[in-house]
Short mmCIF file of C-alpha atoms (C1' of nucleotides) in Angstrom, two decimals:
data_model
loop_
_atom_site.label_atom_id
_atom_site.label_comp_id
_atom_site.label_asym_id
_atom_site.label_seq_id
_atom_site.Cartn_x
_atom_site.Cartn_y
_atom_site.Cartn_z
CA UNK A 1 -0.04 -164.89 -111.13
CA UNK A 2 -0.16 -161.37 -109.81
CA UNK A 3 -2.65 -159.12 -111.60
CA UNK A 4 -0.56 -156.07 -110.82
CA UNK A 5 0.75 -153.85 -113.59
CA UNK A 6 4.51 -153.49 -113.78
CA UNK A 7 6.45 -150.94 -115.75
CA UNK A 8 5.60 -151.26 -119.43
CA UNK A 9 8.32 -150.30 -121.87
CA UNK A 10 7.67 -148.62 -125.19
CA UNK A 11 8.70 -151.85 -126.93
CA UNK A 12 6.17 -153.92 -125.00
CA UNK A 13 3.45 -151.34 -125.57
CA UNK A 14 3.99 -151.43 -129.34
CA UNK A 15 3.60 -155.19 -129.38
CA UNK A 16 0.27 -155.20 -127.57
CA UNK A 17 -1.87 -154.20 -130.59
CA UNK A 18 -0.08 -156.88 -132.58
CA UNK A 19 -1.02 -159.54 -130.03
CA UNK A 20 -4.55 -158.24 -130.15
CA UNK A 21 -4.63 -158.57 -133.93
CA UNK A 22 -3.34 -162.11 -133.98
CA UNK A 23 -5.57 -163.26 -131.15
CA UNK A 24 -8.62 -161.73 -132.79
CA UNK A 25 -7.85 -163.60 -135.99
CA UNK A 26 -7.26 -166.83 -134.09
CA UNK A 27 -10.48 -166.50 -132.15
CA UNK A 28 -12.34 -165.93 -135.41
CA UNK A 29 -10.68 -169.05 -136.79
CA UNK A 30 -12.08 -171.00 -133.86
CA UNK A 31 -8.78 -171.67 -132.12
CA UNK A 32 -9.33 -172.15 -128.40
CA UNK A 33 -5.91 -172.68 -126.93
CA UNK A 34 -2.42 -171.44 -127.72
CA UNK A 35 0.97 -171.88 -126.11
CA UNK A 36 3.57 -169.14 -126.06
CA UNK A 37 5.59 -171.34 -128.38
CA UNK A 38 2.90 -171.64 -131.01
CA UNK A 39 2.05 -167.97 -130.78
CA UNK A 40 5.72 -167.12 -131.16
CA UNK A 41 5.86 -169.08 -134.40
CA UNK A 42 2.81 -167.37 -135.80
CA UNK A 43 4.02 -163.91 -134.85
CA UNK A 44 7.72 -164.23 -135.46
CA UNK A 45 8.70 -163.51 -131.85
CA UNK A 46 10.29 -165.73 -129.21
CA UNK A 47 8.16 -167.62 -126.72
CA UNK A 48 10.23 -166.13 -123.95
CA UNK A 49 9.46 -162.60 -125.06
CA UNK A 50 5.76 -163.32 -125.24
CA UNK A 51 5.71 -164.66 -121.69
CA UNK A 52 7.74 -161.69 -120.49
CA UNK A 53 5.40 -159.28 -122.25
CA UNK A 54 2.25 -160.76 -120.73
CA UNK A 55 3.82 -160.79 -117.32
CA UNK A 56 3.99 -157.01 -117.32
CA UNK A 57 0.25 -157.22 -116.76
CA UNK A 58 0.04 -160.36 -114.67
CA UNK A 59 0.02 -163.95 -115.88
CA UNK A 60 -2.85 -164.96 -118.09
CA UNK A 61 -1.82 -168.54 -118.73
CA UNK A 62 -1.86 -171.87 -117.06
CA UNK A 63 1.11 -174.20 -116.68
CA UNK A 64 0.90 -177.25 -118.87
CA UNK A 65 -1.95 -175.74 -120.89
CA UNK A 66 -0.93 -172.41 -122.31
CA UNK A 67 -3.35 -169.56 -122.89
CA UNK A 68 -7.03 -169.57 -123.64
CA UNK A 69 -7.30 -167.51 -126.83
CA UNK A 70 -10.59 -165.75 -126.07
CA UNK A 71 -9.60 -165.01 -122.52
CA UNK A 72 -6.19 -163.67 -123.49
CA UNK A 73 -7.71 -161.58 -126.25
CA UNK A 74 -10.20 -160.20 -123.78
CA UNK A 75 -7.45 -159.24 -121.34
CA UNK A 76 -5.46 -157.45 -124.02
CA UNK A 77 -8.64 -155.78 -125.18
CA UNK A 78 -8.92 -154.30 -121.70
CA UNK A 79 -5.22 -153.49 -121.46
CA UNK A 80 -5.49 -151.49 -124.68
CA UNK A 81 -8.46 -149.63 -123.22
CA UNK A 82 -10.78 -150.92 -125.93
CA UNK A 83 -13.57 -151.63 -123.46
CA UNK A 84 -14.13 -147.89 -123.31
CA UNK A 85 -15.69 -145.85 -126.08
CA UNK A 86 -13.43 -143.23 -127.63
CA UNK A 87 -14.81 -140.30 -129.53
CA UNK A 88 -12.56 -138.80 -132.19
CA UNK A 89 -12.55 -135.54 -134.04
CA UNK A 90 -10.49 -134.92 -137.14
CA UNK A 91 -8.79 -131.60 -137.74
CA UNK A 92 -8.27 -131.03 -141.44
CA UNK A 93 -10.67 -132.55 -143.95
CA UNK A 94 -8.15 -133.06 -146.75
CA UNK A 95 -6.95 -136.39 -148.13
CA UNK A 96 -5.96 -138.06 -144.94
CA UNK A 97 -8.70 -136.52 -142.82
CA UNK A 98 -11.35 -137.73 -145.23
CA UNK A 99 -9.79 -141.15 -145.52
CA UNK A 100 -9.88 -141.54 -141.73
CA UNK A 101 -13.48 -140.37 -141.61
CA UNK A 102 -14.45 -142.87 -144.29
CA UNK A 103 -12.66 -145.75 -142.67
CA UNK A 104 -14.98 -147.90 -140.59
CA UNK A 105 -12.43 -150.37 -139.26
CA UNK A 106 -11.87 -148.66 -135.92
CA UNK A 107 -15.52 -148.58 -134.98
CA UNK A 108 -15.71 -152.23 -133.97
CA UNK A 109 -13.17 -151.38 -131.27
CA UNK A 110 -15.11 -148.41 -130.02
CA UNK A 111 -13.42 -145.53 -131.81
CA UNK A 112 -16.08 -143.26 -133.22
CA UNK A 113 -15.40 -140.31 -135.48
CA UNK A 114 -17.77 -137.51 -134.48
CA UNK A 115 -16.96 -134.76 -136.94
CA UNK A 116 -14.24 -132.97 -138.85
CA UNK A 117 -12.99 -129.40 -138.80
CA UNK A 118 -11.51 -127.41 -141.64
CA UNK A 119 -10.64 -123.90 -142.65
CA UNK A 120 -11.77 -124.25 -146.26
CA UNK A 121 -15.25 -122.72 -146.87
CA UNK A 122 -15.82 -125.14 -149.72
CA UNK A 123 -15.57 -128.08 -147.34
CA UNK A 124 -17.36 -126.58 -144.34
CA UNK A 125 -20.97 -127.73 -144.28
CA UNK A 126 -20.28 -130.90 -146.24
CA UNK A 127 -20.21 -134.26 -144.56
CA UNK A 128 -18.20 -137.48 -144.90
CA UNK A 129 -20.03 -140.70 -144.22
CA UNK A 130 -22.51 -138.68 -142.20
CA UNK A 131 -19.84 -136.84 -140.19
CA UNK A 132 -20.22 -133.09 -140.59
CA UNK A 133 -17.31 -130.81 -141.46
CA UNK A 134 -17.38 -127.76 -139.21
CA UNK A 135 -15.57 -124.47 -139.37
CA UNK A 136 -12.33 -124.65 -137.41
CA UNK A 137 -13.46 -121.47 -135.63
CA UNK A 138 -16.07 -123.58 -133.87
CA UNK A 139 -13.47 -125.94 -132.42
CA UNK A 140 -13.39 -124.45 -128.93
CA UNK A 141 -17.16 -124.29 -128.63
CA UNK A 142 -17.49 -127.84 -129.81
CA UNK A 143 -14.96 -129.09 -127.29
CA UNK A 144 -16.75 -127.30 -124.47
CA UNK A 145 -20.04 -128.93 -125.35
CA UNK A 146 -18.88 -132.42 -126.30
CA UNK A 147 -16.66 -134.97 -124.69
CA UNK A 148 -13.87 -135.79 -127.13
CA UNK A 149 -11.09 -138.21 -126.26
CA UNK A 150 -8.81 -138.15 -129.26
CA UNK A 151 -8.09 -135.61 -131.97
CA UNK A 152 -6.48 -136.62 -135.26
CA UNK A 153 -4.42 -133.80 -136.73
CA UNK A 154 -4.55 -133.95 -140.52
CA UNK A 155 -3.65 -130.36 -141.30
CA UNK A 156 -0.68 -129.11 -143.31
CA UNK A 157 2.44 -129.36 -141.17
CA UNK A 158 2.67 -125.60 -140.71
CA UNK A 159 -0.59 -125.56 -138.76
CA UNK A 160 -0.17 -128.74 -136.76
CA UNK A 161 1.56 -127.43 -133.65
CA UNK A 162 -0.79 -124.49 -133.33
CA UNK A 163 -3.81 -126.75 -133.66
CA UNK A 164 -2.35 -129.11 -131.06
CA UNK A 165 -2.06 -126.26 -128.60
CA UNK A 166 -5.66 -125.22 -129.11
CA UNK A 167 -6.74 -128.81 -128.58
CA UNK A 168 -4.72 -129.22 -125.41
CA UNK A 169 -5.93 -125.93 -124.02
CA UNK A 170 -9.45 -127.29 -124.38
CA UNK A 171 -8.83 -130.54 -122.61
CA UNK A 172 -7.85 -133.02 -125.33
CA UNK A 173 -5.66 -135.77 -123.86
CA UNK A 174 -4.91 -137.82 -126.96
CA UNK A 175 -3.40 -136.56 -130.20
CA UNK A 176 -2.98 -138.69 -133.30
CA UNK A 177 -0.79 -136.63 -135.53
CA UNK A 178 -0.52 -137.21 -139.28
CA UNK A 179 1.24 -133.96 -140.12
CA UNK A 180 4.94 -134.26 -140.98
CA UNK A 181 6.18 -132.60 -137.81
CA UNK A 182 6.71 -133.83 -134.28
CA UNK A 183 4.06 -132.30 -132.08
CA UNK A 184 5.63 -130.94 -128.91
CA UNK A 185 3.68 -131.00 -125.67
CA UNK A 186 4.83 -129.70 -122.30
CA UNK A 187 6.06 -132.82 -120.54
CA UNK A 188 4.48 -131.91 -117.26
CA UNK A 189 1.36 -132.43 -119.26
CA UNK A 190 -0.56 -135.66 -119.40
CA UNK A 191 -1.26 -135.45 -123.10
CA UNK A 192 -0.47 -138.51 -125.21
CA UNK A 193 0.89 -137.79 -128.68
CA UNK A 194 1.28 -140.38 -131.39
CA UNK A 195 3.11 -139.08 -134.44
CA UNK A 196 2.39 -141.22 -137.49
CA UNK A 197 4.75 -139.78 -140.15
CA UNK A 198 3.84 -141.75 -143.23
CA UNK A 199 6.68 -140.30 -145.24
CA UNK A 200 9.24 -141.43 -142.66
CA UNK A 201 7.90 -144.90 -143.12
CA UNK A 202 8.15 -144.66 -146.91
CA UNK A 203 11.71 -143.38 -146.70
CA UNK A 204 12.83 -146.38 -144.68
CA UNK A 205 11.78 -148.52 -147.65
CA UNK A 206 13.92 -146.59 -150.09
CA UNK A 207 16.72 -146.58 -147.52
CA UNK A 208 16.66 -150.36 -147.33
CA UNK A 209 16.26 -150.80 -151.06
CA UNK A 210 19.31 -148.73 -151.91
CA UNK A 211 21.30 -149.52 -148.81
CA UNK A 212 22.21 -153.15 -149.22
CA UNK B 1 36.30 -139.88 -141.02
CA UNK B 2 35.78 -143.10 -142.89
CA UNK B 3 33.02 -142.98 -145.49
CA UNK B 4 32.37 -146.69 -145.08
CA UNK B 5 28.97 -147.98 -144.08
CA UNK B 6 28.82 -149.94 -140.85
CA UNK B 7 25.98 -152.09 -139.63
CA UNK B 8 22.85 -149.99 -139.29
CA UNK B 9 20.39 -151.07 -136.64
CA UNK B 10 16.65 -150.78 -137.01
CA UNK B 11 16.68 -148.02 -134.40
CA UNK B 12 19.22 -145.96 -136.32
CA UNK B 13 17.37 -146.51 -139.57
CA UNK B 14 14.13 -145.21 -138.09
CA UNK B 15 15.83 -142.04 -136.95
CA UNK B 16 17.25 -141.17 -140.34
CA UNK B 17 14.03 -139.78 -141.84
CA UNK B 18 13.61 -137.72 -138.71
CA UNK B 19 17.05 -136.18 -139.14
CA UNK B 20 16.17 -135.51 -142.74
CA UNK B 21 12.98 -133.72 -141.71
CA UNK B 22 14.67 -131.51 -139.15
CA UNK B 23 17.59 -130.68 -141.40
CA UNK B 24 15.26 -129.83 -144.27
CA UNK B 25 13.36 -127.44 -142.02
CA UNK B 26 16.56 -125.90 -140.73
CA UNK B 27 17.97 -125.42 -144.19
CA UNK B 28 14.72 -123.73 -145.21
CA UNK B 29 15.04 -121.49 -142.16
CA UNK B 30 18.48 -120.45 -143.39
CA UNK B 31 20.49 -122.14 -140.66
CA UNK B 32 23.97 -122.95 -141.92
CA UNK B 33 25.69 -124.70 -139.09
CA UNK B 34 24.60 -127.01 -136.29
CA UNK B 35 26.38 -128.90 -133.54
CA UNK B 36 25.27 -132.30 -132.34
CA UNK B 37 24.37 -130.60 -129.09
CA UNK B 38 22.04 -128.08 -130.66
CA UNK B 39 20.47 -130.68 -132.93
CA UNK B 40 19.94 -132.91 -129.91
CA UNK B 41 18.00 -130.15 -128.18
CA UNK B 42 15.81 -129.52 -131.20
CA UNK B 43 15.07 -133.19 -131.74
CA UNK B 44 14.87 -134.45 -128.18
CA UNK B 45 17.78 -136.86 -128.53
CA UNK B 46 21.22 -136.90 -126.93
CA UNK B 47 24.21 -135.38 -128.71
CA UNK B 48 26.05 -138.62 -128.18
CA UNK B 49 23.40 -140.60 -129.97
CA UNK B 50 23.38 -138.24 -132.90
CA UNK B 51 27.13 -138.58 -133.35
CA UNK B 52 26.90 -142.33 -133.04
CA UNK B 53 24.12 -142.44 -135.60
CA UNK B 54 25.98 -140.39 -138.18
CA UNK B 55 29.10 -142.44 -137.67
CA UNK B 56 27.34 -145.51 -139.01
CA UNK B 57 27.73 -143.81 -142.36
CA UNK B 58 31.05 -142.06 -141.86
CA UNK B 59 31.66 -138.73 -140.17
CA UNK B 60 30.03 -135.71 -141.72
CA UNK B 61 31.19 -133.13 -139.24
CA UNK B 62 34.21 -131.11 -138.38
CA UNK B 63 35.79 -130.82 -134.94
CA UNK B 64 35.27 -127.44 -133.39
CA UNK B 65 32.64 -126.50 -135.96
CA UNK B 66 29.89 -129.07 -136.00
CA UNK B 67 27.91 -129.97 -139.11
CA UNK B 68 27.08 -127.94 -142.15
CA UNK B 69 23.29 -128.18 -142.36
CA UNK B 70 22.98 -128.33 -146.16
CA UNK B 71 25.80 -130.78 -146.49
CA UNK B 72 24.49 -133.05 -143.78
CA UNK B 73 21.01 -132.91 -145.22
CA UNK B 74 22.42 -133.81 -148.60
CA UNK B 75 24.27 -136.81 -147.18
CA UNK B 76 21.16 -138.10 -145.44
CA UNK B 77 19.18 -137.49 -148.60
CA UNK B 78 21.56 -139.89 -150.33
CA UNK B 79 21.58 -142.36 -147.44
CA UNK B 80 17.80 -142.55 -147.64
CA UNK B 81 18.06 -143.23 -151.35
CA UNK B 82 16.16 -140.05 -152.19
CA UNK B 83 18.53 -139.14 -155.02
CA UNK B 84 16.89 -141.92 -157.02
CA UNK B 85 13.41 -141.71 -158.49
CA UNK B 86 10.93 -144.23 -157.11
CA UNK B 87 7.81 -145.17 -158.99
CA UNK B 88 4.89 -146.35 -156.92
CA UNK B 89 1.74 -148.23 -157.73
CA UNK B 90 -1.19 -148.46 -155.36
CA UNK B 91 -3.19 -151.65 -155.01
CA UNK B 92 -6.68 -150.87 -153.81
CA UNK B 93 -8.33 -147.56 -154.69
CA UNK B 94 -10.42 -147.23 -151.54
CA UNK B 95 -10.04 -144.60 -148.83
CA UNK B 96 -6.40 -144.99 -148.13
CA UNK B 97 -5.36 -145.78 -151.67
CA UNK B 98 -7.07 -142.65 -152.93
CA UNK B 99 -5.64 -140.55 -150.14
CA UNK B 100 -2.12 -141.68 -151.02
CA UNK B 101 -2.74 -140.97 -154.71
CA UNK B 102 -3.99 -137.50 -153.87
CA UNK B 103 -1.14 -136.67 -151.59
CA UNK B 104 1.59 -134.71 -153.32
CA UNK B 105 4.04 -134.47 -150.45
CA UNK B 106 6.23 -137.42 -151.49
CA UNK B 107 6.83 -136.12 -154.98
CA UNK B 108 9.40 -133.55 -153.96
CA UNK B 109 11.52 -136.47 -152.76
CA UNK B 110 11.16 -138.41 -155.97
CA UNK B 111 8.32 -140.77 -155.13
CA UNK B 112 5.90 -140.78 -158.03
CA UNK B 113 2.54 -142.54 -158.00
CA UNK B 114 2.00 -144.03 -161.44
CA UNK B 115 -1.41 -145.64 -161.19
CA UNK B 116 -3.81 -147.57 -158.98
CA UNK B 117 -5.37 -151.01 -159.30
CA UNK B 118 -8.73 -152.15 -158.05
CA UNK B 119 -11.20 -154.95 -158.41
CA UNK B 120 -14.29 -152.74 -158.35
CA UNK B 121 -15.72 -152.08 -161.86
CA UNK B 122 -17.14 -148.78 -160.69
CA UNK B 123 -13.65 -147.51 -159.91
CA UNK B 124 -11.79 -149.03 -162.86
CA UNK B 125 -11.36 -146.45 -165.59
CA UNK B 126 -11.58 -143.49 -163.25
CA UNK B 127 -8.53 -141.52 -162.27
CA UNK B 128 -7.24 -139.78 -159.16
CA UNK B 129 -5.22 -136.64 -159.69
CA UNK B 130 -4.49 -137.88 -163.17
CA UNK B 131 -3.44 -141.35 -162.06
CA UNK B 132 -5.58 -144.01 -163.77
CA UNK B 133 -7.27 -146.82 -161.88
CA UNK B 134 -6.70 -150.09 -163.71
CA UNK B 135 -8.30 -153.48 -163.37
CA UNK B 136 -6.32 -155.61 -160.95
CA UNK B 137 -6.29 -158.31 -163.64
CA UNK B 138 -3.88 -156.11 -165.58
CA UNK B 139 -1.38 -156.01 -162.73
CA UNK B 140 1.00 -158.62 -164.14
CA UNK B 141 1.02 -157.10 -167.62
CA UNK B 142 1.61 -153.67 -166.20
CA UNK B 143 4.55 -154.86 -164.13
CA UNK B 144 6.11 -156.54 -167.13
CA UNK B 145 5.93 -153.36 -169.18
CA UNK B 146 6.79 -150.78 -166.55
CA UNK B 147 9.51 -150.42 -163.99
CA UNK B 148 7.89 -150.12 -160.58
CA UNK B 149 9.92 -149.84 -157.39
CA UNK B 150 7.36 -149.77 -154.63
CA UNK B 151 3.81 -151.06 -154.29
CA UNK B 152 1.45 -149.71 -151.65
CA UNK B 153 -1.06 -152.33 -150.55
CA UNK B 154 -4.33 -150.66 -149.61
CA UNK B 155 -6.67 -153.61 -150.03
CA UNK B 156 -8.88 -155.20 -147.39
CA UNK B 157 -6.72 -157.29 -145.09
CA UNK B 158 -8.05 -160.57 -146.48
CA UNK B 159 -6.52 -159.84 -149.88
CA UNK B 160 -3.24 -158.31 -148.77
CA UNK B 161 -1.02 -161.39 -148.56
CA UNK B 162 -2.24 -162.74 -151.88
CA UNK B 163 -1.62 -159.39 -153.56
CA UNK B 164 1.84 -159.23 -152.03
CA UNK B 165 2.70 -162.60 -153.51
CA UNK B 166 1.59 -161.53 -156.95
CA UNK B 167 3.68 -158.41 -156.65
CA UNK B 168 6.78 -160.26 -155.53
CA UNK B 169 6.40 -162.87 -158.26
CA UNK B 170 6.54 -160.00 -160.71
CA UNK B 171 9.66 -158.40 -159.35
CA UNK B 172 8.47 -155.84 -156.82
CA UNK B 173 11.16 -155.25 -154.18
CA UNK B 174 9.42 -152.76 -151.90
CA UNK B 175 6.04 -153.18 -150.24
CA UNK B 176 4.34 -150.48 -148.24
CA UNK B 177 1.50 -152.26 -146.53
CA UNK B 178 -1.52 -150.45 -145.11
CA UNK B 179 -3.70 -153.51 -144.60
CA UNK B 180 -4.14 -154.68 -141.01
CA UNK B 181 -2.05 -157.82 -141.38
CA UNK B 182 1.66 -158.48 -141.35
CA UNK B 183 2.76 -159.32 -144.86
CA UNK B 184 4.99 -162.36 -144.81
CA UNK B 185 7.77 -162.68 -147.34
CA UNK B 186 10.21 -165.56 -147.71
CA UNK B 187 13.27 -164.36 -145.84
CA UNK B 188 15.68 -165.64 -148.41
CA UNK B 189 14.00 -162.97 -150.47
CA UNK B 190 15.30 -159.45 -150.89
CA UNK B 191 11.90 -157.86 -150.61
CA UNK B 192 11.50 -154.98 -148.18
CA UNK B 193 8.19 -154.82 -146.36
CA UNK B 194 7.01 -151.90 -144.30
CA UNK B 195 3.81 -152.58 -142.39
CA UNK B 196 2.07 -149.35 -141.40
CA UNK B 197 -0.82 -150.54 -139.21
CA UNK B 198 -2.67 -147.33 -138.45
CA UNK B 199 -4.99 -149.02 -135.99
CA UNK B 200 -2.05 -150.35 -133.96
CA UNK B 201 -0.90 -146.78 -133.65
CA UNK B 202 -4.34 -145.60 -132.55
CA UNK B 203 -4.58 -148.36 -129.97
CA UNK B 204 -1.34 -147.29 -128.32
CA UNK B 205 -3.02 -143.96 -127.64
CA UNK B 206 -5.96 -145.52 -125.87
CA UNK B 207 -3.55 -147.85 -124.07
CA UNK B 208 -1.63 -144.91 -122.70
CA UNK B 209 -4.74 -142.90 -121.91
CA UNK B 210 -6.29 -145.62 -119.80
CA UNK B 211 -3.07 -147.14 -118.54
CA UNK B 212 -1.72 -144.51 -116.20
"C1'" DT C 1 46.65 -120.21 -129.96
"C1'" DA C 2 42.47 -121.49 -127.12
"C1'" DG C 3 37.87 -123.08 -127.39
"C1'" DA C 4 34.69 -125.93 -129.38
"C1'" DT C 5 33.13 -130.02 -130.99
"C1'" DT C 6 33.84 -134.04 -133.42
"C1'" DG C 7 34.78 -139.27 -133.93
"C1'" DT C 8 35.34 -143.15 -131.25
"C1'" DT C 9 36.19 -146.10 -127.33
"C1'" DA C 10 34.50 -147.53 -122.84
"C1'" DA C 11 30.72 -147.83 -119.41
"C1'" DT C 12 26.00 -148.25 -118.51
"C1'" DC C 13 21.55 -149.32 -119.11
"C1'" DG C 14 17.59 -151.78 -120.80
"C1'" DA C 15 15.57 -155.29 -123.61
"C1'" DT C 16 15.75 -159.92 -125.22
"C1'" DT C 17 16.78 -164.65 -124.60
"C1'" DA C 18 17.79 -168.74 -121.90
"C1'" DA C 19 16.98 -171.64 -118.14
"C1'" DC C 20 14.36 -173.90 -114.79
"C1'" DA C 21 11.50 -174.62 -110.68
"C1'" DA C 22 6.58 -174.48 -110.01
"C1'" DT C 23 2.37 -176.44 -111.22
"C1'" DC C 24 -1.58 -177.49 -114.05
"C1'" DT D 1 0.93 -189.64 -112.57
"C1'" DA D 2 3.89 -187.81 -116.46
"C1'" DG D 3 4.21 -184.31 -119.85
"C1'" DA D 4 3.66 -179.78 -121.00
"C1'" DT D 5 4.07 -175.16 -120.36
"C1'" DT D 6 3.86 -171.34 -117.54
"C1'" DG D 7 5.90 -167.44 -114.51
"C1'" DT D 8 10.10 -165.71 -113.19
"C1'" DT D 9 15.01 -165.33 -112.31
"C1'" DA D 10 19.55 -165.16 -114.40
"C1'" DA D 11 22.53 -164.49 -118.53
"C1'" DT D 12 23.25 -162.33 -122.76
"C1'" DC D 13 23.00 -159.14 -126.08
"C1'" DG D 14 22.50 -154.66 -128.14
"C1'" DA D 15 21.57 -149.85 -127.82
"C1'" DT D 16 22.31 -145.63 -125.44
"C1'" DT D 17 25.12 -142.64 -122.83
"C1'" DA D 18 29.46 -140.93 -121.03
"C1'" DA D 19 34.10 -139.74 -121.58
"C1'" DC D 20 37.98 -138.03 -123.86
"C1'" DA D 21 41.77 -137.75 -127.19
"C1'" DA D 22 42.06 -135.81 -131.75
"C1'" DT D 23 41.71 -131.79 -134.34
"C1'" DC D 24 39.51 -127.97 -136.67
#
DNA sequence: TAGATTGTTAATCGATTAACAATC
DNA sequence: TAGATTGTTAATCGATTAACAATC
């Protein structure tokens, strides 16, 4: 019942976007009501875990009824911070940087790519889906003049940490790192880092394929 | 001491590629020896955890000495299955599919992109870094004639499950899924699925930025 | 040898699951 | 009202950490 926010573990946090995904699909499919039991079957979790998870944020359900899909989706939307607009810049306009810039899927949830930065003169001045590629030398000026919430690091791994430090020094609070290193931030700092590590993910497949 | 393989939890599995990354870097930097304590400091883990992790696979260290970096790296290389070549096909030659095809970083570890498949006539016949884009209708024939270990699904989310089923029916054992749905496989099946979900990862950033 | 550090067992901590009273 | 299903407490399970004998 309480609408107070308890401690949220890493595990719970990682499930929230998944709930959001399933609820969005269900709302689109016209489903109005769902019980923790039914949701658990769809998502491959236990009903108990789902109720525990939601109760980190205060109960959203009703005894005897379950959860209203739209309402629950809306709550999780807010929990994930998707009611706010987030502007993104991309550092490194190579493969991954360009792919992110081209991808439109995040926009519906308020994530807007503003521009890219690169060191390569052949790329500087070009644009991807209308987003300009600027010289990395202009990074600091850009950050002073524009409010940017999240920076995606898509540089070679050798440059990633250095870039992160420039970003942090200029007020960036969210880093989405695609380079194959773990970005280190001073832990007195309030900077959020999400390391993606696509190759780690690929290697777990080959691990499992050869392991059993 | 034993070289026998114990049960490996999901958590341990996910740390293995990280060990591999750090050890590769250390080997490149010419470091010969490392103790669990020093490795723990570099990686932000506890020494205890590192020793526990390695002991799932049999001890690789030596009392009083620690671990030989090259040797340990080599063992983890094998554990991850990186001593075998893995051929990859990419389904969907859009942003992400093309980015994966262009990326050369996996090749040094034996992951080789063979070709892409798409439904779009404008893309079919083109090639990305020398990898041809075939008509998705040719998927079954291709799989019959070529040994493919891993398929990366980079289609729109509506098509992902259907594509996965075609792949599995034709013998694919590893699926690397970039579409924003959870691929479901019959769990009597020996198919490994790794769901990447980039947007989930982005949403955890905005969650953490607005949460505290 | 003495010091260092492993491999491994035991203790702790946290996350998941089960149970059930509250209540719609 | 009776049935269903939540919110929440208690029990279980598994993962992490601590401790230490073995040994290089």
